[in-house]
mmCIF file of C-alpha atoms in Angstrom:
data_model
loop_
_atom_site.group_PDB
_atom_site.id
_atom_site.type_symbol
_atom_site.label_atom_id
_atom_site.label_comp_id
_atom_site.label_asym_id
_atom_site.label_seq_id
_atom_site.Cartn_x
_atom_site.Cartn_y
_atom_site.Cartn_z
ATOM 1 C CA UNK A 1 143.261 133.082 83.003
ATOM 2 C CA UNK A 2 144.377 134.459 86.315
ATOM 3 C CA UNK A 3 145.212 132.749 89.602
ATOM 4 C CA UNK A 4 142.396 130.355 90.670
ATOM 5 C CA UNK A 5 140.083 131.678 93.398
ATOM 6 C CA UNK A 6 139.707 129.835 96.653
ATOM 7 C CA UNK A 7 136.364 128.392 95.688
ATOM 8 C CA UNK A 8 134.429 128.194 92.343
ATOM 9 C CA UNK A 9 132.937 131.554 91.329
ATOM 10 C CA UNK A 10 129.283 130.689 91.771
ATOM 11 C CA UNK A 11 129.858 129.006 95.131
ATOM 12 C CA UNK A 12 130.653 132.366 96.691
ATOM 13 C CA UNK A 13 127.978 133.832 99.026
ATOM 14 C CA UNK A 14 127.861 136.121 102.048
ATOM 15 C CA UNK A 15 124.057 136.750 102.122
ATOM 16 C CA UNK A 16 122.320 135.434 105.242
ATOM 17 C CA UNK A 17 119.400 133.451 103.788
ATOM 18 C CA UNK A 18 117.563 133.704 107.143
ATOM 19 C CA UNK A 19 115.355 130.633 106.692
ATOM 20 C CA UNK A 20 113.395 131.311 109.869
ATOM 21 C CA UNK A 21 112.195 134.726 108.648
ATOM 22 C CA UNK A 22 111.280 133.590 105.196
ATOM 23 C CA UNK A 23 109.066 130.760 106.665
ATOM 24 C CA UNK A 24 106.980 133.124 108.681
ATOM 25 C CA UNK A 25 103.582 133.960 107.330
ATOM 26 C CA UNK A 26 103.593 137.477 105.855
ATOM 27 C CA UNK A 27 107.368 137.643 105.483
ATOM 28 C CA UNK A 28 107.201 139.146 101.979
ATOM 29 C CA UNK A 29 104.519 141.678 102.981
ATOM 30 C CA UNK A 30 106.684 142.761 105.925
ATOM 31 C CA UNK A 31 109.741 143.030 103.733
ATOM 32 C CA UNK A 32 107.819 145.216 101.210
ATOM 33 C CA UNK A 33 106.714 147.531 103.918
ATOM 34 C CA UNK A 34 110.288 148.078 105.140
ATOM 35 C CA UNK A 35 111.974 151.027 103.278
ATOM 36 C CA UNK A 36 115.391 149.339 103.694
ATOM 37 C CA UNK A 37 114.390 146.348 101.538
ATOM 38 C CA UNK A 38 115.856 146.120 98.084
ATOM 39 C CA UNK A 39 114.846 143.972 95.108
ATOM 40 C CA UNK A 40 116.875 142.205 92.432
ATOM 41 C CA UNK A 41 115.169 142.040 89.110
ATOM 42 C CA UNK A 42 115.555 138.741 87.235
ATOM 43 C CA UNK A 43 114.659 137.995 83.667
ATOM 44 C CA UNK A 44 115.638 134.418 82.795
ATOM 45 C CA UNK A 45 119.268 134.244 83.803
ATOM 46 C CA UNK A 46 119.790 137.999 83.505
ATOM 47 C CA UNK A 47 119.783 140.964 85.939
ATOM 48 C CA UNK A 48 120.531 144.654 85.792
ATOM 49 C CA UNK A 49 124.165 145.501 86.485
ATOM 50 C CA UNK A 50 125.834 148.882 86.946
ATOM 51 C CA UNK A 51 129.414 149.716 87.874
ATOM 52 C CA UNK A 52 130.176 145.985 88.388
ATOM 53 C CA UNK A 53 127.429 145.383 90.915
ATOM 54 C CA UNK A 54 123.795 144.127 90.717
ATOM 55 C CA UNK A 55 121.253 146.926 90.708
ATOM 56 C CA UNK A 56 119.041 146.635 93.823
ATOM 57 C CA UNK A 57 115.883 148.668 93.353
ATOM 58 C CA UNK A 58 113.512 150.020 96.038
ATOM 59 C CA UNK A 59 110.225 148.129 96.448
ATOM 60 C CA UNK A 60 108.395 150.877 94.552
ATOM 61 C CA UNK A 61 110.289 149.984 91.398
ATOM 62 C CA UNK A 62 109.000 146.446 91.421
ATOM 63 C CA UNK A 63 106.856 145.839 88.291
ATOM 64 C CA UNK A 64 103.172 145.215 88.998
ATOM 65 C CA UNK A 65 102.320 141.443 89.094
ATOM 66 C CA UNK A 66 106.042 140.377 89.313
ATOM 67 C CA UNK A 67 106.555 137.200 91.334
ATOM 68 C CA UNK A 68 108.485 138.029 94.537
ATOM 69 C CA UNK A 69 110.820 135.701 96.387
ATOM 70 C CA UNK A 70 112.792 135.961 99.599
ATOM 71 C CA UNK A 71 116.568 135.763 99.128
ATOM 72 C CA UNK A 72 117.934 136.812 102.540
ATOM 73 C CA UNK A 73 119.584 139.668 104.455
ATOM 74 C CA UNK A 74 122.490 141.665 103.243
ATOM 75 C CA UNK A 75 125.846 141.546 105.066
ATOM 76 C CA UNK A 76 126.139 145.256 104.251
ATOM 77 C CA UNK A 77 126.708 145.985 100.540
ATOM 78 C CA UNK A 78 127.337 149.351 98.921
ATOM 79 C CA UNK A 79 124.270 151.410 99.847
ATOM 80 C CA UNK A 80 122.295 148.549 101.490
ATOM 81 C CA UNK A 81 122.666 148.279 105.282
ATOM 82 C CA UNK A 82 123.590 145.113 107.150
ATOM 83 C CA UNK A 83 120.528 143.012 107.886
ATOM 84 C CA UNK A 84 118.332 144.622 105.282
ATOM 85 C CA UNK A 85 116.162 142.192 103.286
ATOM 86 C CA UNK A 86 116.922 141.324 99.690
ATOM 87 C CA UNK A 87 114.054 140.036 97.468
ATOM 88 C CA UNK A 88 114.014 138.791 93.906
ATOM 89 C CA UNK A 89 111.321 139.822 91.425
ATOM 90 C CA UNK A 90 110.903 137.970 88.125
ATOM 91 C CA UNK A 91 110.251 140.242 85.198
ATOM 92 C CA UNK A 92 108.980 139.395 81.740
ATOM 93 C CA UNK A 93 111.297 140.330 78.881
ATOM 94 C CA UNK A 94 113.217 142.879 80.945
ATOM 95 C CA UNK A 95 110.194 145.052 81.555
ATOM 96 C CA UNK A 96 110.522 147.365 84.558
ATOM 97 C CA UNK A 97 107.751 149.498 86.084
ATOM 98 C CA UNK A 98 105.306 148.136 83.476
ATOM 99 C CA UNK A 99 107.107 149.974 80.649
ATOM 100 C CA UNK A 100 110.636 150.487 79.528
ATOM 101 C CA UNK A 101 113.609 148.096 79.810
ATOM 102 C CA UNK A 102 115.358 149.549 82.852
ATOM 103 C CA UNK A 103 118.373 150.634 80.794
ATOM 104 C CA UNK A 104 118.535 153.872 82.749
ATOM 105 C CA UNK A 105 119.302 151.708 85.814
ATOM 106 C CA UNK A 106 122.045 149.452 84.217
ATOM 107 C CA UNK A 107 122.675 146.873 81.645
ATOM 108 C CA UNK A 108 121.023 143.450 81.449
ATOM 109 C CA UNK A 109 123.814 140.882 81.988
ATOM 110 C CA UNK A 110 123.568 137.059 82.264
ATOM 111 C CA UNK A 111 124.804 134.956 85.158
ATOM 112 C CA UNK A 112 127.193 133.146 82.804
ATOM 113 C CA UNK A 113 128.571 136.434 81.537
ATOM 114 C CA UNK A 114 128.974 138.349 84.818
ATOM 115 C CA UNK A 115 129.009 135.716 87.584
ATOM 116 C CA UNK A 116 132.801 135.520 88.028
ATOM 117 C CA UNK A 117 133.122 139.323 88.038
ATOM 118 C CA UNK A 118 130.650 140.002 90.833
ATOM 119 C CA UNK A 119 131.664 140.214 94.478
ATOM 120 C CA UNK A 120 130.722 137.384 96.893
ATOM 121 C CA UNK A 121 127.363 138.750 97.934
ATOM 122 C CA UNK A 122 126.204 139.554 94.460
ATOM 123 C CA UNK A 123 127.454 136.288 92.998
ATOM 124 C CA UNK A 124 125.501 134.394 95.615
ATOM 125 C CA UNK A 125 122.415 136.553 95.171
ATOM 126 C CA UNK A 126 122.247 136.148 91.404
ATOM 127 C CA UNK A 127 122.919 132.409 91.428
ATOM 128 C CA UNK A 128 120.196 131.915 94.045
ATOM 129 C CA UNK A 129 117.727 134.182 92.321
ATOM 130 C CA UNK A 130 118.196 132.638 88.853
ATOM 131 C CA UNK A 131 117.909 129.088 90.290
ATOM 132 C CA UNK A 132 114.745 129.951 92.329
ATOM 133 C CA UNK A 133 113.071 131.662 89.366
ATOM 134 C CA UNK A 134 113.711 128.728 87.070
ATOM 135 C CA UNK A 135 112.420 126.199 89.538
ATOM 136 C CA UNK A 136 109.246 128.297 90.055
ATOM 137 C CA UNK A 137 108.674 128.543 86.320
ATOM 138 C CA UNK A 138 109.057 124.793 85.936
ATOM 139 C CA UNK A 139 106.742 124.120 88.861
ATOM 140 C CA UNK A 140 103.768 126.221 87.775
ATOM 141 C CA UNK A 141 101.672 122.992 87.683
ATOM 142 C CA UNK A 142 101.751 120.025 89.992
ATOM 143 C CA UNK A 143 103.483 116.954 88.769
ATOM 144 C CA UNK A 144 101.099 114.934 90.884
ATOM 145 C CA UNK A 145 97.637 116.040 89.754
ATOM 146 C CA UNK A 146 98.325 118.843 87.237
ATOM 147 C CA UNK A 147 96.648 121.567 89.307
ATOM 148 C CA UNK A 148 98.152 125.100 89.466
ATOM 149 C CA UNK A 149 100.830 125.633 92.139
ATOM 150 C CA UNK A 150 100.919 128.657 94.433
ATOM 151 C CA UNK A 151 104.111 129.586 96.236
ATOM 152 C CA UNK A 152 104.432 130.136 99.968
ATOM 153 C CA UNK A 153 107.297 130.639 102.472
ATOM 154 C CA UNK A 154 108.887 133.369 100.491
ATOM 155 C CA UNK A 155 108.570 131.560 97.205
ATOM 156 C CA UNK A 156 110.441 128.445 98.428
ATOM 157 C CA UNK A 157 107.532 126.014 98.677
ATOM 158 C CA UNK A 158 104.896 125.223 96.047
ATOM 159 C CA UNK A 159 101.403 124.081 97.117
ATOM 160 C CA UNK A 160 99.123 122.403 94.609
ATOM 161 C CA UNK A 161 95.336 122.060 94.544
ATOM 162 C CA UNK A 162 95.395 118.885 96.758
ATOM 163 C CA UNK A 163 97.605 120.567 99.351
ATOM 164 C CA UNK A 164 100.756 118.597 98.403
ATOM 165 C CA UNK A 165 103.984 120.523 98.904
ATOM 166 C CA UNK A 166 106.673 120.830 96.299
ATOM 167 C CA UNK A 167 110.204 121.828 97.173
ATOM 168 C CA UNK A 168 113.103 123.078 94.975
ATOM 169 C CA UNK A 169 115.295 120.345 93.571
ATOM 170 C CA UNK A 170 118.728 120.182 92.078
ATOM 171 C CA UNK A 171 120.130 117.538 89.714
ATOM 172 C CA UNK A 172 123.612 116.376 90.710
ATOM 173 C CA UNK A 173 126.242 116.102 87.964
ATOM 174 C CA UNK A 174 129.941 115.335 88.163
ATOM 175 C CA UNK A 175 132.579 117.221 86.224
ATOM 176 C CA UNK A 176 136.061 115.736 86.003
ATOM 177 C CA UNK A 177 139.529 117.058 85.304
ATOM 178 C CA UNK A 178 141.401 114.033 83.857
ATOM 179 C CA UNK A 179 145.241 114.090 84.128
ATOM 180 C CA UNK A 180 147.874 111.626 83.007
ATOM 181 C CA UNK A 181 149.954 109.861 85.599
ATOM 182 C CA UNK A 182 152.626 112.581 85.500
ATOM 183 C CA UNK A 183 150.152 115.327 86.036
ATOM 184 C CA UNK A 184 151.664 117.169 83.074
ATOM 185 C CA UNK A 185 148.691 116.854 80.708
ATOM 186 C CA UNK A 186 144.891 117.135 80.961
ATOM 187 C CA UNK A 187 142.274 115.603 78.684
ATOM 188 C CA UNK A 188 139.724 117.977 77.190
ATOM 189 C CA UNK A 189 136.769 117.234 74.944
ATOM 190 C CA UNK A 190 134.797 119.215 72.380
ATOM 191 C CA UNK A 191 131.041 118.912 72.498
ATOM 192 C CA UNK A 192 129.190 118.474 69.222
ATOM 193 C CA UNK A 193 127.476 121.867 69.788
ATOM 194 C CA UNK A 194 130.827 123.761 69.991
ATOM 195 C CA UNK A 195 133.057 124.846 67.162
ATOM 196 C CA UNK A 196 136.347 125.446 68.926
ATOM 197 C CA UNK A 197 135.701 125.305 72.640
ATOM 198 C CA UNK A 198 137.007 122.336 74.731
ATOM 199 C CA UNK A 199 136.040 121.542 78.303
ATOM 200 C CA UNK A 200 136.150 118.839 80.973
ATOM 201 C CA UNK A 201 133.971 115.734 81.027
ATOM 202 C CA UNK A 202 130.684 115.878 82.809
ATOM 203 C CA UNK A 203 127.449 113.997 83.280
ATOM 204 C CA UNK A 204 124.441 113.520 85.535
ATOM 205 C CA UNK A 205 124.467 110.995 88.408
ATOM 206 C CA UNK A 206 122.307 107.933 87.751
ATOM 207 C CA UNK A 207 119.805 106.630 90.252
ATOM 208 C CA UNK A 208 121.489 104.457 92.789
ATOM 209 C CA UNK A 209 124.999 105.715 91.672
ATOM 210 C CA UNK A 210 127.709 107.379 93.716
ATOM 211 C CA UNK A 211 129.574 110.417 92.586
ATOM 212 C CA UNK A 212 132.756 108.354 92.311
ATOM 213 C CA UNK A 213 131.064 105.727 90.162
ATOM 214 C CA UNK A 214 129.629 108.488 88.005
ATOM 215 C CA UNK A 215 133.155 109.851 87.432
ATOM 216 C CA UNK A 216 134.438 106.536 86.103
ATOM 217 C CA UNK A 217 131.355 105.814 83.956
ATOM 218 C CA UNK A 218 131.060 109.285 82.369
ATOM 219 C CA UNK A 219 134.763 109.638 81.459
ATOM 220 C CA UNK A 220 134.771 106.195 79.933
ATOM 221 C CA UNK A 221 131.553 106.837 77.989
ATOM 222 C CA UNK A 222 132.628 110.201 76.638
ATOM 223 C CA UNK A 223 136.372 109.694 76.065
ATOM 224 C CA UNK A 224 137.074 105.965 76.096
ATOM 225 C CA UNK A 225 139.607 106.454 78.968
ATOM 226 C CA UNK A 226 139.521 104.487 82.224
ATOM 227 C CA UNK A 227 140.266 106.587 85.252
ATOM 228 C CA UNK A 228 141.225 105.767 88.848
ATOM 229 C CA UNK A 229 141.569 107.644 92.121
ATOM 230 C CA UNK A 230 138.588 110.024 91.610
ATOM 231 C CA UNK A 231 139.103 112.784 94.194
ATOM 232 C CA UNK A 232 136.553 115.409 95.151
ATOM 233 C CA UNK A 233 137.693 119.033 94.744
ATOM 234 C CA UNK A 234 134.794 121.414 94.958
ATOM 235 C CA UNK A 235 131.163 121.965 94.018
ATOM 236 C CA UNK A 236 129.149 124.754 92.436
ATOM 237 C CA UNK A 237 125.525 125.388 91.747
ATOM 238 C CA UNK A 238 124.753 125.724 88.019
ATOM 239 C CA UNK A 239 121.154 126.841 87.506
ATOM 240 C CA UNK A 240 120.858 125.947 83.807
ATOM 241 C CA UNK A 241 118.348 124.851 84.652
ATOM 242 C CA UNK A 242 118.915 123.251 88.115
ATOM 243 C CA UNK A 243 122.234 121.447 88.455
ATOM 244 C CA UNK A 244 124.777 121.150 91.145
ATOM 245 C CA UNK A 245 128.167 120.432 89.622
ATOM 246 C CA UNK A 246 130.481 118.153 91.749
ATOM 247 C CA UNK A 247 134.053 118.768 90.709
ATOM 248 C CA UNK A 248 136.541 115.880 90.715
ATOM 249 C CA UNK A 249 140.034 115.085 89.545
ATOM 250 C CA UNK A 250 140.992 111.665 88.340
ATOM 251 C CA UNK A 251 143.981 109.915 86.755
ATOM 252 C CA UNK A 252 143.922 108.151 83.362
ATOM 253 C CA UNK A 253 145.050 104.511 83.412
ATOM 254 C CA UNK A 254 145.196 104.308 79.593
ATOM 255 C CA UNK A 255 145.825 107.759 78.111
ATOM 256 C CA UNK A 256 146.347 106.409 74.611
ATOM 257 C CA UNK A 257 142.862 104.949 74.546
ATOM 258 C CA UNK A 258 141.381 108.492 74.378
ATOM 259 C CA UNK A 259 138.781 108.812 71.656
ATOM 260 C CA UNK A 260 135.467 110.753 71.358
ATOM 261 C CA UNK A 261 132.197 108.904 71.652
ATOM 262 C CA UNK A 262 131.218 110.522 68.298
ATOM 263 C CA UNK A 263 127.880 111.701 69.505
ATOM 264 C CA UNK A 264 128.063 114.066 72.446
ATOM 265 C CA UNK A 265 131.882 114.495 72.223
ATOM 266 C CA UNK A 266 133.395 114.782 68.751
ATOM 267 C CA UNK A 267 137.032 115.507 69.588
ATOM 268 C CA UNK A 268 139.386 114.887 72.454
ATOM 269 C CA UNK A 269 142.867 116.285 73.054
ATOM 270 C CA UNK A 270 145.615 115.850 75.626
ATOM 271 C CA UNK A 271 147.135 119.247 76.383
ATOM 272 C CA UNK A 272 150.119 120.422 78.420
ATOM 273 C CA UNK A 273 150.023 123.487 80.679
ATOM 274 C CA UNK A 274 151.967 125.446 78.047
ATOM 275 C CA UNK A 275 149.469 124.587 75.371
ATOM 276 C CA UNK A 276 146.517 125.529 77.633
ATOM 277 C CA UNK A 277 148.157 128.829 78.533
ATOM 278 C CA UNK A 278 148.881 129.568 74.867
ATOM 279 C CA UNK A 279 145.210 129.262 74.041
ATOM 280 C CA UNK A 280 145.519 126.531 71.446
ATOM 281 C CA UNK A 281 141.907 125.711 72.085
ATOM 282 C CA UNK A 282 138.929 127.727 73.341
ATOM 283 C CA UNK A 283 138.213 127.100 77.044
ATOM 284 C CA UNK A 284 135.054 127.226 79.287
ATOM 285 C CA UNK A 285 133.622 130.575 80.472
ATOM 286 C CA UNK A 286 135.044 132.105 83.703
ATOM 287 C CA UNK A 287 131.807 131.544 85.673
ATOM 288 C CA UNK A 288 132.009 127.780 85.224
ATOM 289 C CA UNK A 289 133.509 125.305 87.659
ATOM 290 C CA UNK A 290 135.361 123.824 84.581
ATOM 291 C CA UNK A 291 137.331 127.073 84.386
ATOM 292 C CA UNK A 292 138.081 126.911 88.132
ATOM 293 C CA UNK A 293 139.366 123.369 87.934
ATOM 294 C CA UNK A 294 141.540 124.024 84.974
ATOM 295 C CA UNK A 295 143.062 127.137 86.546
ATOM 296 C CA UNK A 296 143.662 125.248 89.735
ATOM 297 C CA UNK A 297 145.648 122.670 87.770
ATOM 298 C CA UNK A 298 147.615 125.348 85.974
ATOM 299 C CA UNK A 299 148.572 126.975 89.243
ATOM 300 C CA UNK A 300 150.134 123.937 90.901
#
């Protein structure tokens, strides 16, 4: 790990989303007619990357029938001028131009894999594009009457057969770095799905529950530890599929009570800074807010 960044990696963004323009009727058509517009191709959570940057293709490279969405206006990035529109196009199975996989343009890389390595504008673009594409895919049919949903306002509003509008949603979840009273150790847990990777404790916010109450409940449920003084640190979108991670720190009242719940978490360990730096356990990927919170603790 290196020094912690100022904010979590997927919270970075310099793109002007320009809500007013995307809400105008014909905004996508106007963008497609502008030769300065560039398009980011999205397949699941992947996009094409070359030389450490997202490949932005001209509008004539957009696959036929791809769903287009408005992302915003560039702050001036590599070959794209300031104020030029950036769109996203969802592609099926990495198909570009109706044939071929686009490998001559770059390599398909996932947001988890490349998110922390991208610059601010590209990190924000890919996080937004993946989140929007996943919401659209999961909103193809109305949850009210089952009718097909069409997308307007640059892909940001769905309209069903009855005219009801459907808006993007995110599911809030807390993620908690638990320390002992001396701040010399952190508590990490291993999920049942992992072999050697440990991470922080996390969980979704219940209806009628505050972030702070979720911190106390989730840590107790997963590790058996009671915490106090939950303190907000930072947040990060996590579009897998549509979460917003709310990062906290909290102090354990009863460190020796630590034990896994045996279902979701199968092992817990208290680790010092030296042990974390030595790599005695596998740690979260660099694009995660868990990695950011751990590095922030290591640096102080």
